[in-house]
mmCIF file of C-alpha atoms in Angstrom:
data_model
loop_
_atom_site.group_PDB
_atom_site.id
_atom_site.type_symbol
_atom_site.label_atom_id
_atom_site.label_comp_id
_atom_site.label_asym_id
_atom_site.label_seq_id
_atom_site.Cartn_x
_atom_site.Cartn_y
_atom_site.Cartn_z
ATOM 1 C CA MET A 1 -8.144 1.921 3.739
ATOM 2 C CA LYS A 2 -4.727 3.211 2.791
ATOM 3 C CA LYS A 3 -4.460 6.386 0.815
ATOM 4 C CA TRP A 4 -1.079 7.030 -0.777
ATOM 5 C CA LYS A 5 -0.931 10.699 -0.034
ATOM 6 C CA LYS A 6 1.164 13.349 -1.638
ATOM 7 C CA ILE A 7 4.385 13.768 0.279
ATOM 8 C CA VAL A 8 4.732 17.058 2.102
ATOM 9 C CA PHE A 9 8.017 18.123 3.599
ATOM 10 C CA VAL A 10 7.504 20.169 6.740
ATOM 11 C CA THR A 11 10.052 22.780 7.742
ATOM 12 C CA ILE A 12 9.562 24.724 10.900
ATOM 13 C CA ALA A 13 11.598 27.141 12.920
ATOM 14 C CA THR A 14 9.922 26.676 16.274
ATOM 15 C CA VAL A 15 7.597 23.943 17.472
ATOM 16 C CA SER A 16 5.903 23.856 20.835
ATOM 17 C CA LEU A 17 5.254 20.276 21.833
ATOM 18 C CA THR A 18 4.503 18.426 25.030
ATOM 19 C CA ALA A 19 7.038 16.124 26.578
ATOM 20 C CA CYS A 20 5.497 13.135 24.809
ATOM 21 C CA GLY A 21 8.709 12.361 22.985
ATOM 22 C CA LYS A 22 10.967 12.436 26.083
ATOM 23 C CA LYS A 23 12.551 9.206 27.242
ATOM 24 C CA GLN A 24 12.255 8.548 30.900
ATOM 25 C CA GLU A 25 12.364 6.107 33.773
ATOM 26 C CA SER A 26 8.988 5.475 35.390
ATOM 27 C CA ASN A 27 8.384 5.559 39.133
ATOM 28 C CA THR A 28 8.558 1.756 39.186
ATOM 29 C CA GLY A 29 12.034 1.731 37.704
ATOM 30 C CA GLN A 30 10.809 0.650 34.277
ATOM 31 C CA THR A 31 12.429 1.924 31.113
ATOM 32 C CA GLU A 32 9.811 3.787 29.069
ATOM 33 C CA ILE A 33 9.963 3.960 25.284
ATOM 34 C CA GLU A 34 7.497 5.530 22.889
ATOM 35 C CA PHE A 35 5.974 3.596 19.985
ATOM 36 C CA PHE A 36 4.461 5.944 17.390
ATOM 37 C CA SER A 37 1.905 4.220 15.145
ATOM 38 C CA GLN A 38 0.119 5.358 11.985
ATOM 39 C CA LYS A 39 -2.159 2.307 11.908
ATOM 40 C CA LYS A 40 -5.269 3.761 13.513
ATOM 41 C CA GLU A 41 -7.441 0.892 12.263
ATOM 42 C CA MET A 42 -5.227 -1.592 14.150
ATOM 43 C CA LYS A 43 -5.066 0.397 17.392
ATOM 44 C CA SER A 44 -6.816 -2.153 19.605
ATOM 45 C CA THR A 45 -4.781 -5.078 18.248
ATOM 46 C CA LEU A 46 -1.500 -3.208 18.726
ATOM 47 C CA GLU A 47 -2.563 -2.377 22.271
ATOM 48 C CA GLU A 48 -3.049 -6.099 22.927
ATOM 49 C CA ILE A 49 0.392 -6.859 21.479
ATOM 50 C CA ILE A 50 1.951 -4.153 23.655
ATOM 51 C CA LYS A 51 0.228 -5.578 26.736
ATOM 52 C CA ASP A 52 1.603 -9.029 25.954
ATOM 53 C CA PHE A 53 5.080 -7.577 25.475
ATOM 54 C CA GLU A 54 4.987 -5.710 28.767
ATOM 55 C CA GLN A 55 3.938 -8.884 30.599
ATOM 56 C CA GLU A 56 6.948 -10.702 29.159
ATOM 57 C CA ASN A 57 9.251 -7.717 29.693
ATOM 58 C CA PRO A 58 8.212 -6.157 33.013
ATOM 59 C CA THR A 59 11.172 -3.774 33.051
ATOM 60 C CA ILE A 60 10.005 -2.021 29.868
ATOM 61 C CA LYS A 61 6.972 0.265 29.553
ATOM 62 C CA ILE A 62 5.597 1.168 26.115
ATOM 63 C CA LYS A 63 4.051 4.581 25.612
ATOM 64 C CA PHE A 64 1.733 3.998 22.669
ATOM 65 C CA THR A 65 1.079 7.072 20.493
ATOM 66 C CA ASN A 66 -1.759 6.808 17.981
ATOM 67 C CA VAL A 67 -3.010 10.253 16.947
ATOM 68 C CA PRO A 68 -5.207 11.733 14.185
ATOM 69 C CA ASP A 69 -3.320 12.853 11.070
ATOM 70 C CA ALA A 70 -0.348 10.827 12.278
ATOM 71 C CA GLY A 71 1.706 11.372 9.114
ATOM 72 C CA THR A 72 1.723 15.147 9.507
ATOM 73 C CA VAL A 73 2.391 14.907 13.241
ATOM 74 C CA LEU A 74 5.347 12.617 12.614
ATOM 75 C CA LYS A 75 6.859 14.967 10.025
ATOM 76 C CA THR A 76 6.530 17.855 12.475
ATOM 77 C CA ARG A 77 8.124 15.932 15.315
ATOM 78 C CA ILE A 78 11.029 14.708 13.212
ATOM 79 C CA ALA A 79 11.598 18.215 11.866
ATOM 80 C CA SER A 80 11.840 19.461 15.458
ATOM 81 C CA GLY A 81 14.171 16.648 16.539
ATOM 82 C CA ASP A 82 11.528 15.019 18.745
ATOM 83 C CA VAL A 83 11.754 11.515 17.247
ATOM 84 C CA PRO A 84 9.837 8.693 19.000
ATOM 85 C CA ASP A 85 11.954 5.703 20.042
ATOM 86 C CA VAL A 86 10.132 3.306 17.707
ATOM 87 C CA VAL A 87 8.348 4.674 14.656
ATOM 88 C CA ASN A 88 5.838 3.086 12.289
ATOM 89 C CA SER A 89 6.589 4.761 8.954
ATOM 90 C CA TYR A 90 6.602 3.833 5.267
ATOM 91 C CA PRO A 91 10.124 3.059 3.940
ATOM 92 C CA GLN A 92 9.000 3.268 0.305
ATOM 93 C CA ASN A 93 8.209 6.974 0.670
ATOM 94 C CA ALA A 94 10.592 9.774 -0.229
ATOM 95 C CA ASP A 95 10.317 11.402 3.199
ATOM 96 C CA PHE A 96 11.515 8.230 4.930
ATOM 97 C CA GLN A 97 14.427 7.910 2.509
ATOM 98 C CA GLU A 98 15.486 11.486 3.262
ATOM 99 C CA TRP A 99 15.228 10.857 7.007
ATOM 100 C CA ALA A 100 17.292 7.694 6.768
ATOM 101 C CA LYS A 101 20.000 9.447 4.772
ATOM 102 C CA ALA A 102 20.027 12.164 7.437
ATOM 103 C CA ASP A 103 20.674 9.543 10.177
ATOM 104 C CA VAL A 104 17.283 10.009 11.819
ATOM 105 C CA PHE A 105 16.964 6.219 12.137
ATOM 106 C CA GLU A 106 19.226 3.443 13.372
ATOM 107 C CA ASP A 107 20.946 1.138 10.870
ATOM 108 C CA LEU A 108 19.332 -2.261 11.547
ATOM 109 C CA THR A 109 21.144 -4.238 8.850
ATOM 110 C CA LYS A 110 22.999 -6.454 11.323
ATOM 111 C CA ALA A 111 20.204 -6.794 13.880
ATOM 112 C CA SER A 112 19.771 -10.487 14.707
ATOM 113 C CA TYR A 113 15.979 -10.334 14.404
ATOM 114 C CA MET A 114 16.216 -9.438 10.706
ATOM 115 C CA SER A 115 16.651 -13.192 10.148
ATOM 116 C CA ASN A 116 13.013 -13.634 11.244
ATOM 117 C CA LEU A 117 11.912 -11.932 7.994
ATOM 118 C CA LYS A 118 11.452 -13.581 4.621
ATOM 119 C CA GLU A 119 14.425 -13.253 2.324
ATOM 120 C CA GLY A 120 14.520 -9.930 0.507
ATOM 121 C CA ALA A 121 11.749 -8.288 2.547
ATOM 122 C CA ALA A 122 14.009 -5.739 4.241
ATOM 123 C CA GLU A 123 16.527 -5.488 1.394
ATOM 124 C CA THR A 124 13.781 -4.098 -0.846
ATOM 125 C CA TYR A 125 13.882 -0.851 1.128
ATOM 126 C CA ALA A 126 17.638 -0.649 1.696
ATOM 127 C CA ILE A 127 19.216 2.782 1.277
ATOM 128 C CA ASP A 128 22.864 2.809 0.219
ATOM 129 C CA GLY A 129 23.032 -0.838 1.237
ATOM 130 C CA LYS A 130 21.706 -0.230 4.749
ATOM 131 C CA GLU A 131 18.370 -1.326 6.226
ATOM 132 C CA TYR A 132 16.663 1.276 8.379
ATOM 133 C CA SER A 133 13.256 -0.370 8.755
ATOM 134 C CA VAL A 134 11.694 -3.709 9.611
ATOM 135 C CA PRO A 135 8.825 -4.282 7.140
ATOM 136 C CA LEU A 136 6.447 -6.544 9.043
ATOM 137 C CA THR A 137 3.518 -6.565 6.601
ATOM 138 C CA SER A 138 2.757 -5.480 3.050
ATOM 139 C CA ASN A 139 -0.305 -4.223 1.238
ATOM 140 C CA ALA A 140 -1.179 -5.288 -2.299
ATOM 141 C CA TRP A 141 -3.474 -4.210 -5.128
ATOM 142 C CA GLY A 142 -5.707 -6.112 -7.525
ATOM 143 C CA PHE A 143 -9.324 -6.789 -8.461
ATOM 144 C CA PHE A 144 -12.047 -7.959 -6.106
ATOM 145 C CA TYR A 145 -14.692 -9.955 -7.935
ATOM 146 C CA ASN A 146 -18.044 -11.543 -7.210
ATOM 147 C CA LYS A 147 -17.165 -15.255 -7.300
ATOM 148 C CA THR A 148 -20.784 -16.308 -6.934
ATOM 149 C CA ALA A 149 -21.897 -14.237 -9.930
ATOM 150 C CA PHE A 150 -18.918 -15.370 -12.005
ATOM 151 C CA GLU A 151 -19.893 -19.002 -11.427
ATOM 152 C CA LYS A 152 -23.538 -18.351 -12.305
ATOM 153 C CA LEU A 153 -22.489 -16.584 -15.510
ATOM 154 C CA ASN A 154 -19.951 -19.319 -16.289
ATOM 155 C CA ILE A 155 -17.029 -16.897 -16.456
ATOM 156 C CA GLU A 156 -13.585 -17.086 -14.843
ATOM 157 C CA PRO A 157 -10.950 -14.590 -13.675
ATOM 158 C CA PRO A 158 -8.632 -13.610 -16.549
ATOM 159 C CA LYS A 159 -5.060 -14.872 -16.861
ATOM 160 C CA THR A 160 -4.005 -12.538 -19.683
ATOM 161 C CA TRP A 161 -4.849 -8.997 -20.714
ATOM 162 C CA ALA A 162 -6.724 -10.241 -23.792
ATOM 163 C CA GLU A 163 -8.840 -12.504 -21.578
ATOM 164 C CA PHE A 164 -9.600 -9.530 -19.314
ATOM 165 C CA ALA A 165 -10.835 -7.430 -22.230
ATOM 166 C CA THR A 166 -12.992 -10.352 -23.402
ATOM 167 C CA LEU A 167 -14.308 -10.896 -19.879
ATOM 168 C CA VAL A 168 -15.478 -7.286 -19.571
ATOM 169 C CA LYS A 169 -17.309 -7.582 -22.905
ATOM 170 C CA MET A 170 -18.948 -10.848 -21.778
ATOM 171 C CA ILE A 171 -20.165 -9.223 -18.555
ATOM 172 C CA GLN A 172 -21.704 -6.373 -20.543
ATOM 173 C CA ASP A 173 -23.302 -8.832 -22.965
ATOM 174 C CA LYS A 174 -24.999 -10.463 -19.987
ATOM 175 C CA ASN A 175 -26.469 -7.062 -19.012
ATOM 176 C CA GLU A 176 -24.239 -6.727 -15.966
ATOM 177 C CA ILE A 177 -21.946 -3.840 -15.005
ATOM 178 C CA PRO A 178 -18.249 -4.774 -15.009
ATOM 179 C CA PHE A 179 -16.665 -2.268 -12.602
ATOM 180 C CA ALA A 180 -17.470 -0.511 -9.346
ATOM 181 C CA ALA A 181 -15.352 2.646 -9.346
ATOM 182 C CA SER A 182 -14.894 6.161 -8.062
ATOM 183 C CA LEU A 183 -13.819 8.456 -10.889
ATOM 184 C CA THR A 184 -13.686 11.689 -8.914
ATOM 185 C CA THR A 185 -10.642 13.881 -8.373
ATOM 186 C CA THR A 186 -11.053 13.579 -4.603
ATOM 187 C CA ASP A 187 -10.845 9.779 -4.652
ATOM 188 C CA SER A 188 -8.562 9.485 -7.666
ATOM 189 C CA TRP A 189 -6.040 7.688 -5.423
ATOM 190 C CA SER A 190 -8.290 4.639 -5.629
ATOM 191 C CA LEU A 191 -7.110 3.831 -9.189
ATOM 192 C CA ASN A 192 -3.453 4.539 -8.508
ATOM 193 C CA GLY A 193 -2.702 0.814 -8.525
ATOM 194 C CA TYR A 194 -4.526 0.285 -11.810
ATOM 195 C CA HIS A 195 -2.523 2.933 -13.682
ATOM 196 C CA GLN A 196 0.795 1.912 -12.107
ATOM 197 C CA LEU A 197 0.255 -1.742 -12.972
ATOM 198 C CA ALA A 198 -0.702 -0.803 -16.514
ATOM 199 C CA TRP A 199 2.785 0.699 -16.967
ATOM 200 C CA ALA A 200 4.499 -2.108 -15.058
ATOM 201 C CA THR A 201 2.922 -4.938 -17.045
ATOM 202 C CA VAL A 202 3.658 -3.155 -20.323
ATOM 203 C CA ASP A 203 7.235 -2.128 -19.449
ATOM 204 C CA ASN A 204 8.426 -5.216 -17.563
ATOM 205 C CA GLY A 205 8.093 -4.197 -13.949
ATOM 206 C CA PHE A 206 9.208 -1.443 -11.594
ATOM 207 C CA ILE A 207 12.455 -0.527 -13.330
ATOM 208 C CA GLY A 208 10.968 -0.469 -16.818
ATOM 209 C CA ALA A 209 7.904 1.502 -15.774
ATOM 210 C CA ASN A 210 9.910 4.183 -14.000
ATOM 211 C CA LYS A 211 12.421 4.297 -16.845
ATOM 212 C CA ALA A 212 9.521 5.295 -19.099
ATOM 213 C CA LEU A 213 7.955 7.713 -16.628
ATOM 214 C CA VAL A 214 10.484 9.451 -14.393
ATOM 215 C CA HIS A 215 13.877 8.366 -15.766
ATOM 216 C CA SER A 216 13.149 9.304 -19.381
ATOM 217 C CA PRO A 217 14.063 12.619 -21.074
ATOM 218 C CA LYS A 218 11.846 15.614 -20.409
ATOM 219 C CA GLY A 219 8.767 15.442 -22.604
ATOM 220 C CA GLY A 220 9.583 11.809 -23.346
ATOM 221 C CA ILE A 221 6.083 10.446 -22.725
ATOM 222 C CA LYS A 222 4.505 10.644 -26.178
ATOM 223 C CA THR A 223 1.206 9.442 -27.592
ATOM 224 C CA GLY A 224 3.069 7.648 -30.380
ATOM 225 C CA ASN A 225 5.208 5.554 -28.015
ATOM 226 C CA LYS A 226 4.422 1.840 -28.103
ATOM 227 C CA ASP A 227 4.182 1.563 -24.326
ATOM 228 C CA PHE A 228 1.958 4.645 -24.069
ATOM 229 C CA LYS A 229 -0.461 3.141 -26.600
ATOM 230 C CA GLU A 230 -0.610 -0.128 -24.663
ATOM 231 C CA VAL A 231 -1.150 1.642 -21.343
ATOM 232 C CA VAL A 232 -3.981 3.671 -22.869
ATOM 233 C CA GLU A 233 -5.514 0.422 -24.102
ATOM 234 C CA ARG A 234 -5.577 -0.802 -20.511
ATOM 235 C CA LEU A 235 -6.992 2.448 -19.169
ATOM 236 C CA ASN A 236 -9.679 2.284 -21.858
ATOM 237 C CA LEU A 237 -11.038 -0.877 -20.255
ATOM 238 C CA MET A 238 -12.375 1.331 -17.461
ATOM 239 C CA ARG A 239 -14.006 3.825 -19.829
ATOM 240 C CA GLY A 240 -17.790 3.452 -19.923
ATOM 241 C CA THR A 241 -17.686 0.148 -18.051
ATOM 242 C CA ALA A 242 -18.285 1.335 -14.474
ATOM 243 C CA GLN A 243 -21.569 1.994 -12.704
ATOM 244 C CA LYS A 244 -23.737 4.919 -13.744
ATOM 245 C CA ASN A 245 -22.485 8.251 -12.398
ATOM 246 C CA ALA A 246 -19.113 6.752 -11.411
ATOM 247 C CA ASN A 247 -17.547 10.131 -12.181
ATOM 248 C CA GLY A 248 -19.411 11.509 -9.166
ATOM 249 C CA ALA A 249 -19.051 8.485 -6.905
ATOM 250 C CA THR A 250 -16.946 8.426 -3.748
ATOM 251 C CA TYR A 251 -14.756 5.544 -2.631
ATOM 252 C CA ASP A 252 -17.505 4.504 -0.196
ATOM 253 C CA ASP A 253 -20.013 4.579 -3.059
ATOM 254 C CA ALA A 254 -17.794 2.232 -5.059
ATOM 255 C CA VAL A 255 -17.520 -0.154 -2.117
ATOM 256 C CA ALA A 256 -21.307 -0.175 -1.743
ATOM 257 C CA THR A 257 -21.814 -0.666 -5.482
ATOM 258 C CA PHE A 258 -19.706 -3.819 -5.411
ATOM 259 C CA ALA A 259 -21.028 -5.125 -2.085
ATOM 260 C CA ASN A 260 -24.636 -4.669 -3.270
ATOM 261 C CA GLN A 261 -23.895 -6.620 -6.494
ATOM 262 C CA LYS A 262 -24.493 -3.645 -8.788
ATOM 263 C CA ALA A 263 -21.094 -4.315 -10.381
ATOM 264 C CA LEU A 264 -19.054 -7.513 -10.514
ATOM 265 C CA ILE A 265 -15.454 -6.256 -10.229
ATOM 266 C CA PHE A 266 -13.926 -3.750 -7.811
ATOM 267 C CA PRO A 267 -10.379 -2.546 -8.641
ATOM 268 C CA GLN A 268 -8.791 -1.874 -5.256
ATOM 269 C CA GLY A 269 -6.193 -2.812 -2.645
ATOM 270 C CA ILE A 270 -6.635 -5.662 -0.201
ATOM 271 C CA TRP A 271 -7.267 -3.081 2.517
ATOM 272 C CA ALA A 272 -10.815 -2.673 1.153
ATOM 273 C CA LEU A 273 -11.906 -6.141 2.307
ATOM 274 C CA PRO A 274 -13.158 -5.054 5.766
ATOM 275 C CA ALA A 275 -15.145 -2.185 4.212
ATOM 276 C CA ILE A 276 -16.742 -4.604 1.758
ATOM 277 C CA GLN A 277 -17.526 -7.141 4.477
ATOM 278 C CA ASN A 278 -19.071 -4.432 6.645
ATOM 279 C CA GLN A 279 -21.749 -4.150 3.961
ATOM 280 C CA GLN A 280 -22.607 -7.823 4.602
ATOM 281 C CA PRO A 281 -22.474 -8.919 0.953
ATOM 282 C CA ASP A 282 -24.546 -11.937 0.010
ATOM 283 C CA PHE A 283 -21.906 -13.566 -2.201
ATOM 284 C CA GLU A 284 -18.454 -15.112 -2.117
ATOM 285 C CA ILE A 285 -15.585 -12.660 -2.623
ATOM 286 C CA GLY A 286 -12.412 -13.381 -4.574
ATOM 287 C CA MET A 287 -9.492 -11.448 -6.043
ATOM 288 C CA PHE A 288 -7.243 -11.674 -9.082
ATOM 289 C CA ALA A 289 -4.043 -9.852 -9.971
ATOM 290 C CA PHE A 290 -3.490 -7.427 -12.846
ATOM 291 C CA PRO A 291 -3.022 -9.664 -15.915
ATOM 292 C CA GLY A 292 0.002 -9.405 -18.160
ATOM 293 C CA GLU A 293 0.271 -9.955 -21.898
ATOM 294 C CA LYS A 294 0.925 -13.674 -21.361
ATOM 295 C CA VAL A 295 -0.034 -16.246 -18.742
ATOM 296 C CA GLY A 296 2.331 -15.950 -15.793
ATOM 297 C CA GLU A 297 3.056 -12.250 -16.343
ATOM 298 C CA GLU A 298 0.454 -10.990 -13.864
ATOM 299 C CA LEU A 299 1.597 -8.497 -11.225
ATOM 300 C CA THR A 300 0.479 -6.838 -8.043
ATOM 301 C CA VAL A 301 1.809 -3.612 -6.540
ATOM 302 C CA GLY A 302 2.263 -2.840 -2.873
ATOM 303 C CA ALA A 303 4.757 -2.005 -0.171
ATOM 304 C CA ALA A 304 5.438 -2.107 3.533
ATOM 305 C CA ASP A 305 2.298 -1.383 5.529
ATOM 306 C CA LEU A 306 3.347 -1.964 9.116
ATOM 307 C CA ALA A 307 7.069 -1.203 9.194
ATOM 308 C CA VAL A 308 9.038 -0.007 12.198
ATOM 309 C CA SER A 309 12.268 1.913 12.689
ATOM 310 C CA ILE A 310 14.309 2.927 15.718
ATOM 311 C CA SER A 311 15.365 6.497 16.395
ATOM 312 C CA ASN A 312 19.096 7.008 16.074
ATOM 313 C CA LYS A 313 18.838 9.461 18.992
ATOM 314 C CA SER A 314 16.884 7.166 21.297
ATOM 315 C CA LYS A 315 18.250 7.124 24.835
ATOM 316 C CA ASN A 316 16.926 3.587 25.290
ATOM 317 C CA LYS A 317 18.018 1.716 22.170
ATOM 318 C CA GLU A 318 18.358 -1.587 23.981
ATOM 319 C CA ALA A 319 14.726 -1.484 25.110
ATOM 320 C CA ALA A 320 13.633 -0.277 21.669
ATOM 321 C CA ASN A 321 15.430 -3.178 20.020
ATOM 322 C CA THR A 322 13.856 -5.613 22.475
ATOM 323 C CA PHE A 323 10.404 -4.351 21.483
ATOM 324 C CA VAL A 324 11.120 -4.418 17.744
ATOM 325 C CA GLU A 325 12.502 -7.950 18.089
ATOM 326 C CA TYR A 326 9.266 -8.968 19.798
ATOM 327 C CA LEU A 327 7.296 -7.582 16.852
ATOM 328 C CA THR A 328 9.151 -10.022 14.572
ATOM 329 C CA THR A 329 7.966 -13.060 16.544
ATOM 330 C CA LYS A 330 5.073 -15.364 15.732
ATOM 331 C CA GLU A 331 3.465 -14.512 19.069
ATOM 332 C CA ALA A 332 3.098 -10.864 18.118
ATOM 333 C CA MET A 333 2.509 -10.999 14.389
ATOM 334 C CA GLN A 334 0.123 -13.965 14.386
ATOM 335 C CA LYS A 335 -2.220 -11.872 16.501
ATOM 336 C CA TYR A 336 -1.796 -8.943 14.109
ATOM 337 C CA TYR A 337 -2.185 -10.997 10.919
ATOM 338 C CA ASP A 338 -5.295 -12.805 12.137
ATOM 339 C CA VAL A 339 -7.056 -9.429 12.351
ATOM 340 C CA ASP A 340 -5.460 -7.403 9.548
ATOM 341 C CA GLY A 341 -4.918 -10.078 6.905
ATOM 342 C CA ALA A 342 -2.114 -8.157 5.189
ATOM 343 C CA PRO A 343 0.651 -10.546 4.061
ATOM 344 C CA THR A 344 3.405 -10.680 6.636
ATOM 345 C CA ALA A 345 7.160 -10.939 6.168
ATOM 346 C CA ILE A 346 7.541 -12.906 9.395
ATOM 347 C CA LYS A 347 8.406 -16.468 8.409
ATOM 348 C CA SER A 348 6.874 -18.149 11.468
ATOM 349 C CA VAL A 349 3.341 -16.755 11.061
ATOM 350 C CA GLU A 350 0.761 -19.292 9.882
ATOM 351 C CA THR A 351 -1.196 -17.937 6.907
ATOM 352 C CA LYS A 352 -2.362 -21.026 4.992
ATOM 353 C CA GLY A 353 -6.120 -21.115 4.474
ATOM 354 C CA LYS A 354 -6.665 -17.713 6.082
ATOM 355 C CA PHE A 355 -8.223 -14.774 4.226
ATOM 356 C CA PRO A 356 -9.109 -16.791 1.099
ATOM 357 C CA GLU A 357 -10.929 -13.738 -0.274
ATOM 358 C CA THR A 358 -7.644 -11.995 -1.089
ATOM 359 C CA GLU A 359 -5.479 -15.044 -1.768
ATOM 360 C CA GLY A 360 -5.632 -14.498 -5.529
ATOM 361 C CA VAL A 361 -3.446 -11.426 -4.986
ATOM 362 C CA THR A 362 -1.668 -12.028 -1.679
ATOM 363 C CA GLN A 363 -0.078 -15.210 -3.042
ATOM 364 C CA TYR A 364 2.245 -12.936 -5.028
ATOM 365 C CA VAL A 365 3.386 -10.713 -2.157
ATOM 366 C CA PHE A 366 7.106 -11.058 -1.319
ATOM 367 C CA THR A 367 7.679 -12.698 -4.721
ATOM 368 C CA ASP A 368 8.952 -11.363 -8.050
ATOM 369 C CA LYS A 369 5.325 -10.777 -9.049
ATOM 370 C CA GLN A 370 4.947 -7.908 -6.609
ATOM 371 C CA ILE A 371 6.483 -4.552 -7.469
ATOM 372 C CA VAL A 372 6.916 -1.732 -4.986
ATOM 373 C CA TRP A 373 4.710 1.315 -5.539
ATOM 374 C CA LEU A 374 6.313 3.296 -8.348
ATOM 375 C CA GLN A 375 6.292 6.481 -6.282
ATOM 376 C CA LYS A 376 9.309 5.085 -4.424
ATOM 377 C CA ASP A 377 11.256 6.887 -7.180
ATOM 378 C CA TRP A 378 9.014 9.975 -7.246
ATOM 379 C CA ASN A 379 8.863 13.022 -5.000
ATOM 380 C CA SER A 380 5.038 13.253 -5.107
ATOM 381 C CA GLU A 381 2.130 11.346 -6.617
ATOM 382 C CA GLU A 382 -1.198 13.152 -6.384
ATOM 383 C CA ASP A 383 -1.068 14.628 -9.895
ATOM 384 C CA PHE A 384 -0.551 11.114 -11.247
ATOM 385 C CA TRP A 385 -3.810 10.058 -9.608
ATOM 386 C CA HIS A 386 -5.612 13.001 -11.152
ATOM 387 C CA ALA A 387 -4.209 12.254 -14.618
ATOM 388 C CA THR A 388 -5.594 8.734 -14.292
ATOM 389 C CA VAL A 389 -9.225 9.630 -13.680
ATOM 390 C CA ASP A 390 -9.049 12.640 -16.004
ATOM 391 C CA TYR A 391 -8.193 10.306 -18.856
ATOM 392 C CA ILE A 392 -10.749 7.632 -17.929
ATOM 393 C CA ASN A 393 -13.431 10.324 -17.869
ATOM 394 C CA SER A 394 -12.344 12.178 -21.023
ATOM 395 C CA GLY A 395 -10.467 9.702 -23.220
ATOM 396 C CA ASN A 396 -8.126 12.526 -24.303
ATOM 397 C CA LYS A 397 -4.783 10.809 -25.021
ATOM 398 C CA THR A 398 -2.983 14.038 -25.889
ATOM 399 C CA GLN A 399 -3.982 15.572 -22.582
ATOM 400 C CA LEU A 400 -2.919 12.436 -20.704
ATOM 401 C CA ALA A 401 0.570 12.618 -22.211
ATOM 402 C CA LYS A 402 0.727 16.338 -21.442
ATOM 403 C CA ASN A 403 -0.374 15.781 -17.834
ATOM 404 C CA LEU A 404 2.144 12.988 -17.295
ATOM 405 C CA ASN A 405 5.004 15.002 -18.786
ATOM 406 C CA SER A 406 4.067 18.042 -16.686
ATOM 407 C CA PHE A 407 4.131 15.859 -13.588
ATOM 408 C CA PHE A 408 7.303 13.869 -14.209
ATOM 409 C CA ASP A 409 9.362 16.600 -15.901
ATOM 410 C CA THR A 410 9.624 18.382 -12.551
ATOM 411 C CA MET A 411 11.545 15.340 -11.223
ATOM 412 C CA LYS A 412 13.973 15.092 -14.147
#
């Protein structure tokens, strides 16, 4: 599960840390570099990949750091100048962009291993024309659905927004519940993708959506705007169509509601698949993307999930580059993909026929039908989540516009 958390900039005067970030030569003469990971759910797989790397590169030792609350720890360490040699961070986030501009990370634009990535994968996150990260995988957002129930009810995934609205009505007419959802403030992040894609499909993608939201005049989000009305129409599809007491349900409750067939559609990112499967559902799972106005205008939203950067201050850049290059190989990323299932940017990895449950969405990753999370142009995001569920619970359009203007006006 990936929560897109509000960005917090940490400034400290004095930090007392252990020597975990120090570069050193081991007693065996090996060069030791530190790899800092934020992927706690992939810890064991990354450990296997590191073991394989060390066997192939006996002169290099990887110190693998995987700690609780890794995001906060990383911010603290970078603020204190204690930057790990190789860092797993998120290049779409504002904190990473600030770090890159401050020369915290190495410019990897001309690194030979960048050619192992699909065209455009790294360029998406370029800053002033320079690439500071290697995006190895991407997440994506869409709608899980109960394929078995859909077939029994003789209904199909929608290809347009009008078809989606009709589909929800048909499900209700058959005395079924359309959506499994969590409409609480605490888990409001879970519908972040829904609200972002509503704006993106209405306003022609990332640029158009952010032009309306964060690059518009102060107070420019108005209830009378054509795009606002169309976004509200899409948000309205979630109003009164989720399971009973959804406004008090947690994310885990929503997962269980879908897995136990108490609702037929679960709006969520592909990262939810393991949680759903852990419930041992007795049906076939599928996914579809957020439909557009016309056929072929569907979109998904996502961004780099496992991405790595090299510290500009690393004392062992050659060893760090050797490790990062290894991560771009089929040997390393096939092992990672076969467990994680997140679409990979590495061209040599075999993905055909694997993870069919999410294929309805992942087929669009690394294409023009995937936009980057809109918060790439924001300096925070949590209030946007809250505005989403507040509206779905209340239906107050005036308040929604007010909440969005209050949020985005601070960035204008």
